[in-house]
PDB file of C-alpha atoms in Angstrom:
ATOM      1  CA  MET B   1     111.882 101.843 121.398  1.00  0.00           C
ATOM      2  CA  THR B   2     111.117 103.128 124.867  1.00  0.00           C
ATOM      3  CA  ARG B   3     107.713 102.911 126.437  1.00  0.00           C
ATOM      4  CA  THR B   4     106.164 105.739 128.356  1.00  0.00           C
ATOM      5  CA  PRO B   5     103.462 104.744 130.828  1.00  0.00           C
ATOM      6  CA  ARG B   6     101.701 108.093 130.708  1.00  0.00           C
ATOM      7  CA  SER B   7      98.701 108.727 128.566  1.00  0.00           C
ATOM      8  CA  ARG B   8      98.055 111.662 126.328  1.00  0.00           C
ATOM      9  CA  THR B   9      95.453 112.949 128.784  1.00  0.00           C
ATOM     10  CA  SER B  10      97.853 112.863 131.746  1.00  0.00           C
ATOM     11  CA  ARG B  11     100.477 114.712 129.672  1.00  0.00           C
ATOM     12  CA  GLN B  12      97.870 117.278 128.648  1.00  0.00           C
ATOM     13  CA  ARG B  13      96.778 117.731 132.262  1.00  0.00           C
ATOM     14  CA  ARG B  14     100.371 118.414 133.341  1.00  0.00           C
ATOM     15  CA  ALA B  15     100.780 120.850 130.459  1.00  0.00           C
ATOM     16  CA  THR B  16      97.733 122.802 131.574  1.00  0.00           C
ATOM     17  CA  GLY B  17      98.885 122.808 135.183  1.00  0.00           C
ATOM     18  CA  SER B  18      95.756 121.235 136.681  1.00  0.00           C
ATOM     19  CA  THR B  19      96.142 119.054 139.744  1.00  0.00           C
ATOM     20  CA  VAL B  20      95.155 115.493 140.497  1.00  0.00           C
ATOM     21  CA  CYS B  21      91.649 115.388 141.961  1.00  0.00           C
ATOM     22  CA  ARG B  22      91.963 112.538 144.467  1.00  0.00           C
ATOM     23  CA  VAL B  23      94.340 109.939 145.800  1.00  0.00           C
ATOM     24  CA  VAL B  24      94.419 106.545 144.089  1.00  0.00           C
ATOM     25  CA  THR B  25      93.333 103.839 146.535  1.00  0.00           C
ATOM     26  CA  VAL B  26      93.805 100.099 146.846  1.00  0.00           C
ATOM     27  CA  ASP B  27      90.116  99.764 145.943  1.00  0.00           C
ATOM     28  CA  ASP B  28      90.757 101.547 142.628  1.00  0.00           C
ATOM     29  CA  VAL B  29      93.551  99.115 141.806  1.00  0.00           C
ATOM     30  CA  ARG B  30      91.521  96.136 143.037  1.00  0.00           C
ATOM     31  CA  GLN B  31      88.601  97.062 140.803  1.00  0.00           C
ATOM     32  CA  PHE B  32      90.876  97.289 137.765  1.00  0.00           C
ATOM     33  CA  ALA B  33      93.053  94.251 138.604  1.00  0.00           C
ATOM     34  CA  ARG B  34      89.957  92.037 138.804  1.00  0.00           C
ATOM     35  CA  THR B  35      89.486  92.588 135.080  1.00  0.00           C
ATOM     36  CA  LEU B  36      92.952  91.238 134.239  1.00  0.00           C
ATOM     37  CA  PRO B  37      93.269  87.491 133.514  1.00  0.00           C
ATOM     38  CA  ARG B  38      95.304  85.412 136.000  1.00  0.00           C
ATOM     39  CA  SER B  39      95.530  88.311 138.452  1.00  0.00           C
ATOM     40  CA  SER B  40      95.066  87.594 142.156  1.00  0.00           C
ATOM     41  CA  GLU B  41      95.149  89.699 145.308  1.00  0.00           C
ATOM     42  CA  HIS B  42      97.074  88.730 148.441  1.00  0.00           C
ATOM     43  CA  LEU B  43      97.667  90.213 151.869  1.00  0.00           C
ATOM     44  CA  ILE B  44     101.287  89.598 152.848  1.00  0.00           C
ATOM     45  CA  ARG B  45     102.710  91.114 156.050  1.00  0.00           C
ATOM     46  CA  ASP B  46      99.876  93.655 156.160  1.00  0.00           C
ATOM     47  CA  ARG B  47     100.585  94.764 152.585  1.00  0.00           C
ATOM     48  CA  VAL B  48      98.183  94.352 149.683  1.00  0.00           C
ATOM     49  CA  LYS B  49      99.842  92.777 146.649  1.00  0.00           C
ATOM     50  CA  PHE B  50      98.585  91.764 143.232  1.00  0.00           C
ATOM     51  CA  ARG B  51     100.186  88.815 141.503  1.00  0.00           C
ATOM     52  CA  VAL B  52     100.169  86.692 138.400  1.00  0.00           C
ATOM     53  CA  GLY B  53     101.137  83.263 139.641  1.00  0.00           C
ATOM     54  CA  LYS B  54     104.033  83.906 142.005  1.00  0.00           C
ATOM     55  CA  ILE B  55     105.112  87.160 140.375  1.00  0.00           C
ATOM     56  CA  VAL B  56     104.064  90.362 142.144  1.00  0.00           C
ATOM     57  CA  TYR B  57     103.243  93.129 139.694  1.00  0.00           C
ATOM     58  CA  VAL B  58     101.740  95.724 142.091  1.00  0.00           C
ATOM     59  CA  ALA B  59     102.197  96.182 145.851  1.00  0.00           C
ATOM     60  CA  PHE B  60     101.167  98.882 148.291  1.00  0.00           C
ATOM     61  CA  SER B  61     103.028 100.177 151.321  1.00  0.00           C
ATOM     62  CA  ARG B  62     101.366  99.482 154.665  1.00  0.00           C
ATOM     63  CA  ASP B  63      99.982 103.023 154.824  1.00  0.00           C
ATOM     64  CA  GLU B  64      98.974 102.837 151.133  1.00  0.00           C
ATOM     65  CA  SER B  65     100.845 106.053 150.325  1.00  0.00           C
ATOM     66  CA  LEU B  66     103.140 104.254 147.869  1.00  0.00           C
ATOM     67  CA  MET B  67     102.293 101.886 145.057  1.00  0.00           C
ATOM     68  CA  GLY B  68     105.151  99.769 143.761  1.00  0.00           C
ATOM     69  CA  PHE B  69     104.783  98.239 140.312  1.00  0.00           C
ATOM     70  CA  GLY B  70     106.703  96.266 137.739  1.00  0.00           C
ATOM     71  CA  PHE B  71     108.667  98.501 135.402  1.00  0.00           C
ATOM     72  CA  PRO B  72     111.694  97.895 133.134  1.00  0.00           C
ATOM     73  CA  LYS B  73     114.976  98.428 134.994  1.00  0.00           C
ATOM     74  CA  GLU B  74     116.500 100.146 131.962  1.00  0.00           C
ATOM     75  CA  GLU B  75     113.823 102.834 131.963  1.00  0.00           C
ATOM     76  CA  ARG B  76     113.185 103.514 135.637  1.00  0.00           C
ATOM     77  CA  ALA B  77     116.018 106.019 136.207  1.00  0.00           C
ATOM     78  CA  ALA B  78     114.623 108.177 133.406  1.00  0.00           C
ATOM     79  CA  LEU B  79     111.082 107.875 134.805  1.00  0.00           C
ATOM     80  CA  VAL B  80     112.181 108.935 138.294  1.00  0.00           C
ATOM     81  CA  ALA B  81     114.375 111.755 136.938  1.00  0.00           C
ATOM     82  CA  ALA B  82     111.520 113.078 134.781  1.00  0.00           C
ATOM     83  CA  GLU B  83     109.001 113.234 137.639  1.00  0.00           C
ATOM     84  CA  PRO B  84     110.726 112.899 141.032  1.00  0.00           C
ATOM     85  CA  ALA B  85     107.697 114.247 142.910  1.00  0.00           C
ATOM     86  CA  LYS B  86     105.630 111.368 141.543  1.00  0.00           C
ATOM     87  CA  PHE B  87     108.009 108.402 141.144  1.00  0.00           C
ATOM     88  CA  LEU B  88     110.834 107.049 143.257  1.00  0.00           C
ATOM     89  CA  LEU B  89     113.276 104.179 143.135  1.00  0.00           C
ATOM     90  CA  PRO B  90     112.565 101.191 145.350  1.00  0.00           C
ATOM     91  CA  ARG B  91     114.664 100.550 148.433  1.00  0.00           C
ATOM     92  CA  GLU B  92     118.189  99.373 147.712  1.00  0.00           C
ATOM     93  CA  SER B  93     117.446  95.690 148.332  1.00  0.00           C
ATOM     94  CA  ASP B  94     114.736  95.801 145.626  1.00  0.00           C
ATOM     95  CA  LEU B  95     116.832  97.484 142.930  1.00  0.00           C
ATOM     96  CA  ARG B  96     117.616  94.065 141.433  1.00  0.00           C
ATOM     97  CA  PHE B  97     113.953  93.697 140.452  1.00  0.00           C
ATOM     98  CA  HIS B  98     112.057  95.374 137.630  1.00  0.00           C
ATOM     99  CA  TRP B  99     110.337  97.712 140.082  1.00  0.00           C
ATOM    100  CA  VAL B 100     109.602 101.365 140.747  1.00  0.00           C
ATOM    101  CA  GLU B 101     107.264 103.151 143.156  1.00  0.00           C
ATOM    102  CA  ALA B 102     104.722 105.940 142.755  1.00  0.00           C
ATOM    103  CA  ARG B 103     103.210 108.234 145.351  1.00  0.00           C
ATOM    104  CA  THR B 104      99.481 107.472 145.272  1.00  0.00           C
ATOM    105  CA  ALA B 105      98.632 111.111 145.986  1.00  0.00           C
ATOM    106  CA  ALA B 106     100.496 112.159 142.834  1.00  0.00           C
ATOM    107  CA  ILE B 107      98.804 109.901 140.262  1.00  0.00           C
ATOM    108  CA  ASP B 108      95.252 109.817 139.009  1.00  0.00           C
ATOM    109  CA  VAL B 109      93.101 106.785 138.227  1.00  0.00           C
ATOM    110  CA  THR B 110      93.811 106.912 134.495  1.00  0.00           C
ATOM    111  CA  GLU B 111      97.566 106.890 135.041  1.00  0.00           C
ATOM    112  CA  MET B 112      97.240 104.163 137.690  1.00  0.00           C
ATOM    113  CA  ARG B 113      95.383 101.971 135.206  1.00  0.00           C
ATOM    114  CA  GLU B 114      98.162 102.431 132.649  1.00  0.00           C
ATOM    115  CA  LEU B 115     100.901 101.644 135.160  1.00  0.00           C
ATOM    116  CA  VAL B 116      99.083  98.569 136.489  1.00  0.00           C
ATOM    117  CA  LEU B 117      98.285  97.283 133.005  1.00  0.00           C
ATOM    118  CA  GLU B 118     101.894  97.624 131.848  1.00  0.00           C
ATOM    119  CA  ALA B 119     103.162  95.913 135.010  1.00  0.00           C
ATOM    120  CA  TRP B 120     100.660  93.073 134.495  1.00  0.00           C
ATOM    121  CA  ARG B 121     101.723  92.749 130.854  1.00  0.00           C
ATOM    122  CA  MET B 122     105.319  92.177 131.979  1.00  0.00           C
ATOM    123  CA  CYS B 123     104.218  89.135 134.019  1.00  0.00           C
ATOM    124  CA  VAL B 124     101.790  87.212 131.847  1.00  0.00           C
ATOM    125  CA  PRO B 125     102.585  84.943 128.913  1.00  0.00           C
ATOM    126  CA  ARG B 126     102.426  86.594 125.503  1.00  0.00           C
ATOM    127  CA  LYS B 127      99.330  84.593 124.556  1.00  0.00           C
ATOM    128  CA  VAL B 128      97.384  85.889 127.586  1.00  0.00           C
ATOM    129  CA  ARG B 129      98.527  89.446 126.902  1.00  0.00           C
ATOM    130  CA  LEU B 130      97.390  89.231 123.278  1.00  0.00           C
ATOM    131  CA  GLU B 131      94.018  87.771 124.293  1.00  0.00           C
ATOM    132  CA  GLN B 132      93.490  90.638 126.734  1.00  0.00           C
ATOM    133  CA  GLU B 133      94.438  93.203 124.094  1.00  0.00           C
ATOM    134  CA  LEU B 134      91.965  91.703 121.628  1.00  0.00           C
ATOM    135  CA  ALA B 135      89.220  91.643 124.254  1.00  0.00           C
ATOM    136  CA  ALA B 136      89.940  95.284 125.147  1.00  0.00           C
ATOM    137  CA  GLY B 137      90.083  96.311 121.503  1.00  0.00           C
ATOM    138  CA  ARG B 138      93.693  97.468 121.757  1.00  0.00           C
ATOM    139  CA  HIS B 139      95.222  95.220 119.123  1.00  0.00           C
TER     140      HIS B 139
END
């Protein structure tokens, strides 16, 4: 079973050819990440990163034009190949990690929330993930 991080609405928007209204910002991610249990924000070498414990699940480039996020290694080549204008592989030294990057100008807030949530879910214990799903009404 492969997961796709895109929602039905983002697929519908692409099908209709409409464009993304505005660039996703660090503040958008911060606002959403604050709602996730065990999530914390850090500034490391002038880069904003969001972590669960010591595991980084989202990080921004210094100019905030790229948002890196946790993503299964097995699926990232297909993600990048499907939408190369939106997603890109991390630099070579980071290929060993479960990581991919997105251009913030190419994603909308709804898609960002999905990507961040899935990255967070990869980092937290199953019990915490299930509690969050129940609280959000997803389970």
